[in-house]
Coordinates of C-alpha atoms in Angstrom, one line a residue:
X242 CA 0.0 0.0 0.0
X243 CA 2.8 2.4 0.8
X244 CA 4.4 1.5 -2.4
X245 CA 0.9 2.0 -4.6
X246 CA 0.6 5.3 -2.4
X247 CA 4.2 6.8 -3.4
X248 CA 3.9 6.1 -7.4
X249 CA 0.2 7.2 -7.0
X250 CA 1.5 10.7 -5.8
X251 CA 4.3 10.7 -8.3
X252 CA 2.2 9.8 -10.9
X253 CA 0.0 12.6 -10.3
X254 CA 3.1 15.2 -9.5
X255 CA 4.6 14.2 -12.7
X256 CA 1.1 15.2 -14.8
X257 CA 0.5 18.4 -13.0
X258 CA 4.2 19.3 -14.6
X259 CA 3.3 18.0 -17.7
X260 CA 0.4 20.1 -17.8
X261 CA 2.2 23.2 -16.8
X262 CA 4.9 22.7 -20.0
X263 CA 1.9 22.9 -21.9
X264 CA 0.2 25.6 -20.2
X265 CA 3.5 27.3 -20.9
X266 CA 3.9 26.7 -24.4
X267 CA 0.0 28.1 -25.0
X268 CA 1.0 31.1 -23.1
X269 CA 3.6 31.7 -25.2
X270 CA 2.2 30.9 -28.1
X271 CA 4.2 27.6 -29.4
X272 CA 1.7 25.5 -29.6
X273 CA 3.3 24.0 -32.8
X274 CA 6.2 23.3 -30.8
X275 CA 5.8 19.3 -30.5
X276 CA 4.5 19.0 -34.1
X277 CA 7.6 21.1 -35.1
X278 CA 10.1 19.0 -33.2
X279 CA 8.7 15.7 -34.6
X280 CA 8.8 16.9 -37.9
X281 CA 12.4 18.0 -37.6
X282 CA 13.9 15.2 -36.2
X283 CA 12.2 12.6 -38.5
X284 CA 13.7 14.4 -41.2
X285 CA 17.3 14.2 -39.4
X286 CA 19.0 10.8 -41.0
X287 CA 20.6 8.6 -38.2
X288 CA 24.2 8.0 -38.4
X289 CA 25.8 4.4 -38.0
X290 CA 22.9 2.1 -39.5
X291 CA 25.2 -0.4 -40.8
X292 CA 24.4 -4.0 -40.5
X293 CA 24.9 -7.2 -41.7
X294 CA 25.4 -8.3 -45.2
X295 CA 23.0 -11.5 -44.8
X296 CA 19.6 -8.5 -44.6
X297 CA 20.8 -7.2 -47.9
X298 CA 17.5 -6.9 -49.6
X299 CA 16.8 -4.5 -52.7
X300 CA 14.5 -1.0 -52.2
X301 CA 15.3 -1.4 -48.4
X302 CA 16.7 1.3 -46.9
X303 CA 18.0 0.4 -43.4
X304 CA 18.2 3.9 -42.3
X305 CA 15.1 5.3 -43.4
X306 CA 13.3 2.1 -41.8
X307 CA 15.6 3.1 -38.3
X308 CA 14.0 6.1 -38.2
X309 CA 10.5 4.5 -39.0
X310 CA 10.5 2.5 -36.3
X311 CA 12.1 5.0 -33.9
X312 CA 8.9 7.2 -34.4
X313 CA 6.7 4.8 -33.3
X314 CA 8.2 3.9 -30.7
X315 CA 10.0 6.7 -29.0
X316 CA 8.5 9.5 -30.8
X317 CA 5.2 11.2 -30.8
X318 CA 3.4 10.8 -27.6
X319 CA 5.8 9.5 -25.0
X320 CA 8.5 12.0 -26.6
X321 CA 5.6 14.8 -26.3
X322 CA 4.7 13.9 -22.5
X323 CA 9.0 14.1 -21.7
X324 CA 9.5 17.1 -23.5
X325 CA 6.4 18.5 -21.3
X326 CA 7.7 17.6 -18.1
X327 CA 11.1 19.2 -19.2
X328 CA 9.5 22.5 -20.1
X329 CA 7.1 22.1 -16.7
X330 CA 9.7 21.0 -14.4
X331 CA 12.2 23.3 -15.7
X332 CA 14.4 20.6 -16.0
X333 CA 16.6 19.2 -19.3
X334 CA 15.2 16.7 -21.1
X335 CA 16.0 13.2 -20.2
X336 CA 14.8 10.9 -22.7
X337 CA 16.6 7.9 -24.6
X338 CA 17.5 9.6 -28.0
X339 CA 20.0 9.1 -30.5
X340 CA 23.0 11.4 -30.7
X341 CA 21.7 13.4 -33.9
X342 CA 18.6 14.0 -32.9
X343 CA 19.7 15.5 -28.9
X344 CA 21.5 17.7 -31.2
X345 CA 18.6 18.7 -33.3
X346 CA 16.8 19.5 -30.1
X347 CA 19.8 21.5 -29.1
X348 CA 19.4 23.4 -32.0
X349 CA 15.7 24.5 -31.1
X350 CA 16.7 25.9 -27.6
X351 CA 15.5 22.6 -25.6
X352 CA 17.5 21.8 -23.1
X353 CA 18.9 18.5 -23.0
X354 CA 20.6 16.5 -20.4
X355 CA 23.0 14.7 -22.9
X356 CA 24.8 12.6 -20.4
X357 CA 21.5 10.9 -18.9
X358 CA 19.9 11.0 -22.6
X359 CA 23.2 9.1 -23.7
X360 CA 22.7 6.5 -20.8
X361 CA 18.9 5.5 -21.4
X362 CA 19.9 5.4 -25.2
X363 CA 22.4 2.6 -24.2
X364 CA 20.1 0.7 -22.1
X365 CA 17.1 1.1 -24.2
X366 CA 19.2 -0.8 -27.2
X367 CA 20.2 -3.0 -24.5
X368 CA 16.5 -3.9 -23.3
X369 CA 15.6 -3.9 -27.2
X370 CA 18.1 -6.6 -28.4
X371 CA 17.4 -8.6 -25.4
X372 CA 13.6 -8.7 -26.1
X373 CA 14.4 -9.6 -29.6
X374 CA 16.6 -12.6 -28.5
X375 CA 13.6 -13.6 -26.5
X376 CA 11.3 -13.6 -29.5
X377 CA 13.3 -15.0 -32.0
X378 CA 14.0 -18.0 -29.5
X379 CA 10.3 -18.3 -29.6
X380 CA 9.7 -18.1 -33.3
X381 CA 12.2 -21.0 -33.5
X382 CA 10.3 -23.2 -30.7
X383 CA 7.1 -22.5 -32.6
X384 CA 8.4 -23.6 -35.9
X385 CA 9.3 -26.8 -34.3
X386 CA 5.5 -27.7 -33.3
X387 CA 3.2 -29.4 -36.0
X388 CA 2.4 -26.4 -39.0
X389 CA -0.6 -26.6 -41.4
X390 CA -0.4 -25.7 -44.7
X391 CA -2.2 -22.6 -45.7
X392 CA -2.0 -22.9 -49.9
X393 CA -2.2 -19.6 -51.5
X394 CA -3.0 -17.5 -49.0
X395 CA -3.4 -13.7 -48.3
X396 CA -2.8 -11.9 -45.3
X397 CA -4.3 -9.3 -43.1
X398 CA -2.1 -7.5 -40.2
X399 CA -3.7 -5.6 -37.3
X400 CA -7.3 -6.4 -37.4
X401 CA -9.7 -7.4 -34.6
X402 CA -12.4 -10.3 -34.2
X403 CA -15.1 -7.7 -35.8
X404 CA -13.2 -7.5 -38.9
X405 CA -13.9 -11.6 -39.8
X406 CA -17.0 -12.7 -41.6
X407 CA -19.8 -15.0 -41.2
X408 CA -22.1 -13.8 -43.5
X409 CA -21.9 -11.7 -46.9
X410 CA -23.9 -9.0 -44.9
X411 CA -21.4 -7.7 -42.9
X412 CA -19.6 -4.8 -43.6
X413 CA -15.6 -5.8 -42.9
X414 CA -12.7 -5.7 -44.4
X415 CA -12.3 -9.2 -45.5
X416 CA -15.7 -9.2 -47.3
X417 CA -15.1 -6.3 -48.6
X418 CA -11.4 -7.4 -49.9
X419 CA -13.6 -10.4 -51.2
X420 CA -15.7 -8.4 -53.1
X421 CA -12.5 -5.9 -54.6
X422 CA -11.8 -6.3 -58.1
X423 CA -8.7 -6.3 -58.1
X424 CA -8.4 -8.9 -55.8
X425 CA -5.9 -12.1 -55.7
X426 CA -8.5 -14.8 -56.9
X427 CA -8.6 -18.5 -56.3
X428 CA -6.7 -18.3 -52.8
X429 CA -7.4 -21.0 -50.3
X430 CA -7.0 -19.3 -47.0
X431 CA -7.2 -15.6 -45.7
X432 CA -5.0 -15.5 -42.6
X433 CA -5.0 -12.7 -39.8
X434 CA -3.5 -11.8 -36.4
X435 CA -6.6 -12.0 -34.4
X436 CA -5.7 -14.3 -31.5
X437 CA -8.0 -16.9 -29.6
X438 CA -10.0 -17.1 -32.6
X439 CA -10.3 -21.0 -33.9
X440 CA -10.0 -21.5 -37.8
X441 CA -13.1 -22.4 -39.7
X442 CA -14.3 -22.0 -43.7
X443 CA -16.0 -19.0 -44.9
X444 CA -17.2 -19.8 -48.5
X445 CA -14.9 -22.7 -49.1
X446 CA -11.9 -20.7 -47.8
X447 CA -9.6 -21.0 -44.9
X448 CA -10.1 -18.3 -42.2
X449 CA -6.9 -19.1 -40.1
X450 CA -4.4 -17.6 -37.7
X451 CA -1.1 -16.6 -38.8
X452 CA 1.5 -14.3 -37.7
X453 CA 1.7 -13.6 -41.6
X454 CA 5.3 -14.6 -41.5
X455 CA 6.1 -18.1 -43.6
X456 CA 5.8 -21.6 -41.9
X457 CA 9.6 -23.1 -42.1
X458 CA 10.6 -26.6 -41.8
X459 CA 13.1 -28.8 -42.6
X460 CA 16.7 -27.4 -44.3
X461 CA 14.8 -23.8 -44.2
X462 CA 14.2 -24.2 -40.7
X463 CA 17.8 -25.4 -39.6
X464 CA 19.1 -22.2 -42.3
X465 CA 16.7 -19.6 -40.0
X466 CA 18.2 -21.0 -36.8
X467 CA 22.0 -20.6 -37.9
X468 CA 21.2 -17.3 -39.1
X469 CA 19.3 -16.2 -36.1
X470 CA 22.3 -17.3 -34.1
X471 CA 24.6 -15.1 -36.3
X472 CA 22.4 -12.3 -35.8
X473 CA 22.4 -12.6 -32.1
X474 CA 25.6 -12.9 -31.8
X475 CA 26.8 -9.9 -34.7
X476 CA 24.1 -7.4 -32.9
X477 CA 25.9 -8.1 -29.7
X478 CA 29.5 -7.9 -30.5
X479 CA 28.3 -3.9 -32.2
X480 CA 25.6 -2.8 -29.3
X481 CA 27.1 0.4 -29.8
X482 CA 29.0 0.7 -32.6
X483 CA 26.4 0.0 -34.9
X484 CA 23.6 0.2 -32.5
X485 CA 20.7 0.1 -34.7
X486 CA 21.5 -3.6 -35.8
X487 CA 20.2 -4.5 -31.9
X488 CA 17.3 -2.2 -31.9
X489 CA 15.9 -4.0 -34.8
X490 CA 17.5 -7.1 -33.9
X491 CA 13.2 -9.0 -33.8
X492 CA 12.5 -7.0 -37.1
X493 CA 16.0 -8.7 -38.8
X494 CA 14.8 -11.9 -37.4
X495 CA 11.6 -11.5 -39.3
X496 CA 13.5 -10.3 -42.3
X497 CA 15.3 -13.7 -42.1
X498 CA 12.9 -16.1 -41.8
X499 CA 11.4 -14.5 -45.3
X500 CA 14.8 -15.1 -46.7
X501 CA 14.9 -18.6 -46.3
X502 CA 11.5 -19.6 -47.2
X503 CA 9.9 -20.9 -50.4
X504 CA 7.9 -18.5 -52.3
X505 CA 5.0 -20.6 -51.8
X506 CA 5.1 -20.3 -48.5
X507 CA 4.9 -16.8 -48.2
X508 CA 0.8 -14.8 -48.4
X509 CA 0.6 -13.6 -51.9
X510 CA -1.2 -10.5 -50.7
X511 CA -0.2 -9.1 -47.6
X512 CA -2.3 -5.8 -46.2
X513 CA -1.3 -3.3 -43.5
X514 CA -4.0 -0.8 -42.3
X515 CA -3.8 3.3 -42.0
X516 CA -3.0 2.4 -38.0
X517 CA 0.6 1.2 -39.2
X518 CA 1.5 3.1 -41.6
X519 CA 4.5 4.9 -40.3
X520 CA 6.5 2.1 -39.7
X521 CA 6.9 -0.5 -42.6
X522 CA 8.8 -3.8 -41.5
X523 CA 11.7 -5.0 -42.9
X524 CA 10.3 -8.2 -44.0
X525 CA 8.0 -7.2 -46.0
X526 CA 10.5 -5.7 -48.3
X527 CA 12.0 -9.2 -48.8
X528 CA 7.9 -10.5 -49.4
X529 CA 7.8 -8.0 -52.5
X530 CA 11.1 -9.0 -54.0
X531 CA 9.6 -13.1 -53.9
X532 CA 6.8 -11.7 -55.5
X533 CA 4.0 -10.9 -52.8
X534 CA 1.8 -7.6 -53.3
X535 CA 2.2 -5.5 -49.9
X536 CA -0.1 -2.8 -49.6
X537 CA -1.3 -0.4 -47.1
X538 CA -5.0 0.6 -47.2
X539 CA -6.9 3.4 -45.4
X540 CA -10.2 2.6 -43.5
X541 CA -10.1 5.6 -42.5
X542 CA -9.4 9.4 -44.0
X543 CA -9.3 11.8 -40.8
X544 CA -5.6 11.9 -40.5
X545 CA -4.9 15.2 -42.2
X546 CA -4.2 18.2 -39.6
X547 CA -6.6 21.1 -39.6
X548 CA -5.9 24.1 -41.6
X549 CA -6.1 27.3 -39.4
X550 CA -7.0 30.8 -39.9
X551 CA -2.8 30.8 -40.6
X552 CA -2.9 28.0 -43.4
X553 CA -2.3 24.8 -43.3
X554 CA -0.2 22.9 -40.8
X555 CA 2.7 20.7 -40.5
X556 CA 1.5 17.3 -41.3
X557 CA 2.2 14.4 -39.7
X558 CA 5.5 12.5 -40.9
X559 CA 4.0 11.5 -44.1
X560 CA 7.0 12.4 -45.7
X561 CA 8.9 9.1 -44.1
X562 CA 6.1 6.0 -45.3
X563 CA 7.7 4.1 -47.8
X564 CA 4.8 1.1 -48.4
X565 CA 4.6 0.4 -52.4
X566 CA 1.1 0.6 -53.1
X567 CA -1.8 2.2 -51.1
X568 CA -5.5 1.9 -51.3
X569 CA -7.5 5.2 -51.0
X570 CA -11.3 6.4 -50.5
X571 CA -10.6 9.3 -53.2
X572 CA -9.0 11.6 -55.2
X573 CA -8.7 13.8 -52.2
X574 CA -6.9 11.4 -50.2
X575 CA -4.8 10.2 -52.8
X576 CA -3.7 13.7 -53.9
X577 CA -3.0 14.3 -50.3
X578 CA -0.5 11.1 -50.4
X579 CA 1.6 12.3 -53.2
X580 CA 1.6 16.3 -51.6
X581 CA 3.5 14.5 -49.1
X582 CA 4.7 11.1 -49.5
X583 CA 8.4 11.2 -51.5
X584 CA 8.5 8.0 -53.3
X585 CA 6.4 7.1 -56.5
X586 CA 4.0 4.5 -55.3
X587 CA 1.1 3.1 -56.8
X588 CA -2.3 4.8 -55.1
X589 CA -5.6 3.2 -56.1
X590 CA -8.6 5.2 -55.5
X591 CA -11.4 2.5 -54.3
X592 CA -14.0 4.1 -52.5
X593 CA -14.9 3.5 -48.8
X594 CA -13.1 0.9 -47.3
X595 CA -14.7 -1.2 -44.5
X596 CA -13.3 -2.6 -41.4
X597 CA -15.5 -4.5 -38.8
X598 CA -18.9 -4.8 -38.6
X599 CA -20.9 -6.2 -35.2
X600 CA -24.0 -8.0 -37.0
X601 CA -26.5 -6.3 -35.0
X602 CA -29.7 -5.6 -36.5
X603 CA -31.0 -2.1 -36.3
X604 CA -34.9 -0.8 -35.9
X605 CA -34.2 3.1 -36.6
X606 CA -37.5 5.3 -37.3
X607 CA -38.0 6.2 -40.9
X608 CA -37.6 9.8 -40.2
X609 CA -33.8 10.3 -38.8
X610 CA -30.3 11.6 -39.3
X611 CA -27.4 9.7 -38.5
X612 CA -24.8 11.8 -36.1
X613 CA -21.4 10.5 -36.4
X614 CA -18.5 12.6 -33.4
X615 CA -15.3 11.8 -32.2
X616 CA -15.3 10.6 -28.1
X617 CA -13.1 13.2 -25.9
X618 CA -10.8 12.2 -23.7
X619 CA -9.5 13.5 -20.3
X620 CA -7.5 16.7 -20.5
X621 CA -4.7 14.7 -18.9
X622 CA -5.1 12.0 -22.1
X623 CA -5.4 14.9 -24.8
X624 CA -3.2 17.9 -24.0
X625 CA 0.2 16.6 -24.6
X626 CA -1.2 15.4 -27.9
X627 CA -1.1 19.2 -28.6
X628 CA -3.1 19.2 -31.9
X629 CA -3.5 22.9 -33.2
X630 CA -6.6 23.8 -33.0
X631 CA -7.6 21.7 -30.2
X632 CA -10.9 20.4 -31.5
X633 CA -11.7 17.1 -30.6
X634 CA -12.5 18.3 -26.9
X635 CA -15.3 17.8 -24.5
X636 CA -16.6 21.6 -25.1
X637 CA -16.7 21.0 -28.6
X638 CA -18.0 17.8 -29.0
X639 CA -20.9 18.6 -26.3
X640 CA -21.5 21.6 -28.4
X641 CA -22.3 19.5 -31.7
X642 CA -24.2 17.2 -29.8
X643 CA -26.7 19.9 -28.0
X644 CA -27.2 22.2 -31.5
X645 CA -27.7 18.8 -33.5
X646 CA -30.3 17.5 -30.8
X647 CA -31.8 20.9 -30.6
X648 CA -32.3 21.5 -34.0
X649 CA -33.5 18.0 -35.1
X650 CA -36.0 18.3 -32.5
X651 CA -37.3 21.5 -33.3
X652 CA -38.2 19.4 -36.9
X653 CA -39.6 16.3 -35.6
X654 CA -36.2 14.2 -37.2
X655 CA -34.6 11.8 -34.9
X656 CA -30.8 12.0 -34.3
X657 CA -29.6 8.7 -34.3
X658 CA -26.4 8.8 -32.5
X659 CA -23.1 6.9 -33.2
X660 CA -19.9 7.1 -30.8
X661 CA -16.7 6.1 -31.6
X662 CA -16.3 2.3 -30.6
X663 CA -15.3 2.3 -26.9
X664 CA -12.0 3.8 -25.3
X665 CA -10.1 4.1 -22.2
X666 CA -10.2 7.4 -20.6
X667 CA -13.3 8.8 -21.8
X668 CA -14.6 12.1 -20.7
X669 CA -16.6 12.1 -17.9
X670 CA -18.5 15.1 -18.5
X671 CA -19.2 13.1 -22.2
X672 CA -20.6 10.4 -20.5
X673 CA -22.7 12.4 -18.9
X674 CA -23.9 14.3 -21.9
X675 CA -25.2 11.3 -23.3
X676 CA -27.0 10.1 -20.7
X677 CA -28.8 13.3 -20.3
X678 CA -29.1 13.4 -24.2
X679 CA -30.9 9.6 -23.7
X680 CA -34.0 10.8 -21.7
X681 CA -34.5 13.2 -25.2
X682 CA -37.3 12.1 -26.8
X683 CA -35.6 12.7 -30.7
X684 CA -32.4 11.1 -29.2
X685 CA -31.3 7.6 -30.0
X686 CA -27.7 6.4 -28.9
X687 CA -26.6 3.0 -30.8
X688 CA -24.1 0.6 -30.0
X689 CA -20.9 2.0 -30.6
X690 CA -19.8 -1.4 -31.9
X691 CA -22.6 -1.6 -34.3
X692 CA -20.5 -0.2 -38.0
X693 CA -21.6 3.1 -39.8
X694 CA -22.5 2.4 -43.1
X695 CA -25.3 -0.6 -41.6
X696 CA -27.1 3.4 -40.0
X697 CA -26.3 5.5 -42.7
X698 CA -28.6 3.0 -44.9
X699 CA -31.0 3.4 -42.4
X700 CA -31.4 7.4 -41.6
X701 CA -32.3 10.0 -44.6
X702 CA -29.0 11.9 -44.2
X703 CA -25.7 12.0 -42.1
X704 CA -24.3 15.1 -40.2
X705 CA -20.5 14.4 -39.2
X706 CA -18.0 16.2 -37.0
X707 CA -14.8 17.6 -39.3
X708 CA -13.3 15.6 -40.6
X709 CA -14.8 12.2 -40.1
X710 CA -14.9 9.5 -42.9
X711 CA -18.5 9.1 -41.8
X712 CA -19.5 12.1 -44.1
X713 CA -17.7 10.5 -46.9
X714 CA -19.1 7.0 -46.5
X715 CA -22.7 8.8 -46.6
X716 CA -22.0 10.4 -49.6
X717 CA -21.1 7.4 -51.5
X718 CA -24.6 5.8 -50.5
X719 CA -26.7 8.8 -51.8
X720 CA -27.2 10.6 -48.8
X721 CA -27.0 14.0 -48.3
X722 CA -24.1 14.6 -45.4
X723 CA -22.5 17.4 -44.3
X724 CA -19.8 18.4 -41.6
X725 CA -20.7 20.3 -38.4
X726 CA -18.6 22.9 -37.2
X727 CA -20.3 24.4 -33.8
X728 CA -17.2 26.6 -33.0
X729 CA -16.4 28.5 -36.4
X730 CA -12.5 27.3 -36.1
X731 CA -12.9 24.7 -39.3
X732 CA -11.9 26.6 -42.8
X733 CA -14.7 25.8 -45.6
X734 CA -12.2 25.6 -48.3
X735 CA -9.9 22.6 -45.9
X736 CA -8.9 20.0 -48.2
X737 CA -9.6 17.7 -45.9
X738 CA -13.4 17.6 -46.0
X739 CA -12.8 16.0 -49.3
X740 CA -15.5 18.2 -51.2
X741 CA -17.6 17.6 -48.2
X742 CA -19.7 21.1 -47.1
X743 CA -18.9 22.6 -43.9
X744 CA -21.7 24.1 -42.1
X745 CA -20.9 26.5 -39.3
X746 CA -22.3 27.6 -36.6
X747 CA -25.9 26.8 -35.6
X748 CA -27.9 29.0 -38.1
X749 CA -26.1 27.5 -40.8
X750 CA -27.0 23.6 -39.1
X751 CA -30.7 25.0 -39.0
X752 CA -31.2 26.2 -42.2
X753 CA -29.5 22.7 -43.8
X754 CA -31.8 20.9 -41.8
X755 CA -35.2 22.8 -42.9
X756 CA -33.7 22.0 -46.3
X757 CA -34.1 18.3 -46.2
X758 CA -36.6 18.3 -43.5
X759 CA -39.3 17.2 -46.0
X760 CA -37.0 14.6 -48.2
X761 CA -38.2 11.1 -48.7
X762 CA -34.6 9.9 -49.5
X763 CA -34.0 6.1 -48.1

């Protein structure tokens, strides 16, 4: 109890600094600070990314893929949270960093406490190779049990026990990939990540579980073990000369064990989703050049940054994906990938893109509007994310809520309500909001498990905060849909509503609504 007591109070000290660096940094009007120092330092190209000649593999470039993988996971928030403290504490930053980029952050007037960065660096590769021993001991004792064969097989990474079928109805992404025409035809299984899920057949193909590396045996398996052991040992012996070689050391492994496999073996289309995409793995560089199709696709399209009254924003690290082939909503969203994306790859517009569905069936009145926001989180969840302008706050989101609710009522329509699937750290003032908004007599709240487009087919149009692919998926189903802007801080002409109109303020939500008040579309 004492124990629990005296992290509970540090805990609590150590957020009430954080929150003072960015009290600070609004004061003084940086609030582009964080964005700023992510974009600059995942532009700054890490020094010493040599490794072995066995991960030789063409179009990958080791350093580029460092600094990938450094991003997600050093970078963004838990960098934000330490460079907060630092400012709120008034202490240097003590963070494990590389040497170039403590020296980037020198640049910007942060102060930095290079000795202790320098130490956590060390033991942060340290911790890193030994977790990757740890795994690839257990990739080798799991190659060892009995391994089914999969045939021709593609591969989905990432997704959840929503996104798998069991009827044609629902809207996920594996019935939607089966229904894509360009498609990899007459495959026998689909494999995916999803864990404690048993295999079974959907429509005469193989709905198994896979790691969506290739199952080894035999003289492969005995080549993946010597080279694993090589690996091991060459990541050790240069910790910190070539330090990068142990960070990765679990990613090599992977990149190994494609090496040595049969081309059979290995899924001939392998699919990454938009919650991935800065990092690509090594391996799957080695799956294209044995002739497997790896593609990222977007189920969603609200990861643009908000252009201000100033312009437009620095984007997220766009600038630093390097997958070969991506699969879009639109023009919009594939215009916004080249804007910022330096290689040439191949971008295929293909209209919504689904993800999970819950197969719940739906009795919504004839005379509704779907609402589609984005669930706030605690202040101490959201404010070292530092967004500019902070939008996708409680006072916001209650704001859309009340006007929509109001207005809808005030023309008999029923506002059929939609939150984001559950999260941890929800608002509790939200919460509250929508039970008060439940005793509403226009007011229905759905499942948030229950999947978008099964509503929007339901409900005569769609209102959507910015810039939620809601809106779009509306659109594309004949509906009229629109985006809600209660506080005026949204810019009509953002390219990121994709064409979508931006209504703001509540006389502009009123006099949309009195528009299509008397509409029949289903």
């Amino acid at each position: 109890m004492l124990f629990r007591n005296f992290f509970s109070k540090k805990s609590r000290s150590k957020i009430r600094l954080i929150f003072k660096g960015y009290k600070i940094l609004k004061n003084t009007n940086q609030s582009d600070l964080l964005i700023r120092l992510n974009d600059i330092l995942t532009r700054t190209e890490l020094s010493n990314t040599q490794v072995s000649k066995t991960l030789e593999t063409n179009n990958l470039n080791f350093e580029l893929s460092a600094r990938q993988y450094l991003y997600t996971i050093i970078l963004d928030h838990p960098f934000n949270k330490a460079v907060l403290y630092s400012i709120g504490s008034g202490k240097a930053l003590r963070y494990p960093l590389p040497k170039e980029w403590r020296s980037c952050l020198i640049k910007e007037d942060i102060r930095v406490d290079n000795l202790a960065c320098s130490f956590l660096w060390s033991m942060y590769i340290f911790l890193k190779w030994g977790h990757g021993v740890v795994q690839g001991l257990k990739s080798v004792a799991n190659l060892l049990k009995p391994q089914s064969d999969l045939g021709i097989h593609i591969y989905f990474n990432q997704i959840n026990k929503m996104c798998l079928p069991s009827n044609a109805g629902d809207y996920n992404i594996i019935n939607w990939y089966l229904q894509w025409e360009n498609r990899k035809k007459n495959i026998d299984s689909i494999a995916h990540d999803v864990k404690s899920i048993n295999n079974y057949k959907y429509k005469k193909i193989n709905i198994s579980s896979s790691d969506g590396l290739p199952r080894i045996k035999g003289l492969n398996l005995i080549k993946y073990t010597l080279w694993s052991i090589y690996l091991i040992v060459y990541s050790f012996l240069f910790i910190f000369s070539k330090p990068y070689s142990s960070l990765l050391l679990k990613e090599q492994l992977k990149l190994i064990r494609l090496k040595v496999a049969n081309r059979s073996s290995i899924a001939s289309d392998i699919l990454f989703n938009n919650s991935n995409v800065f990092y690509r793995p090594l391996w799957t560089y080695e799956a294209r050049e044995k002739g497997s199709r790896v593609s990222l696709y977007f189920y969603s399209t609200n990861h643009e940054m908000f252009k201000t009254k100033n312009g437009y924003q620095i984007q997220n690290p766009f600038h630093m994906v390097s997958w070969p082939h991506y699969l879009v909503w639109d023009e919009f969203q594939m215009n916004f990938l080249k804007r910022n994306i330096k290689l040439k790859p191949i971008i295929e517009v293909v209209g919504s893109i689904w993800f999970s569905s819950s197969k719940k069936i739906l009795d919504i009145p004839l005379n509704s509007i779907s609402v589609f926001d984005v669930t706030p989180v605690r202040p101490t969840k959201y404010f070292w994310r530092l967004r500019d302008p902070e939008y996708y706050i409680f006072d916001t989101v209650d704001q859309f809520l009340r006007d929509i609710q109001f207005v809808l009522n005030k023309s008999n329509i029923c506002m059929i309500h939609k939150r984001k699937r559950f999260r941890a750290f929800t608002h509790k003032k939200y919460t509250r909001r929508v039970n008060q908004l439940n005793r509403k007599i226009n007011y229905t709240n759905i499942n948030p498990n229950v999947d978008a487009l099964q509503i929007i087919q339901k409900t005569k149009a769609c209102i959507s905060i910015p810039f939620t692919s809601t809106a779009l998926s509306a659109k594309e189903e004949g509906r009229p849909s629109v985006y809600y802007d209660p506080t005026g801080i949204i810019q009509k002409d953002d390219i990121a509503a994709h064409g979508i109109e931006v209504l703001s303020g509540i006389k502009e939500l009123e006099k949309w609504v009195e528009k299509i008040s008397n509409d029949k579309i289903r």
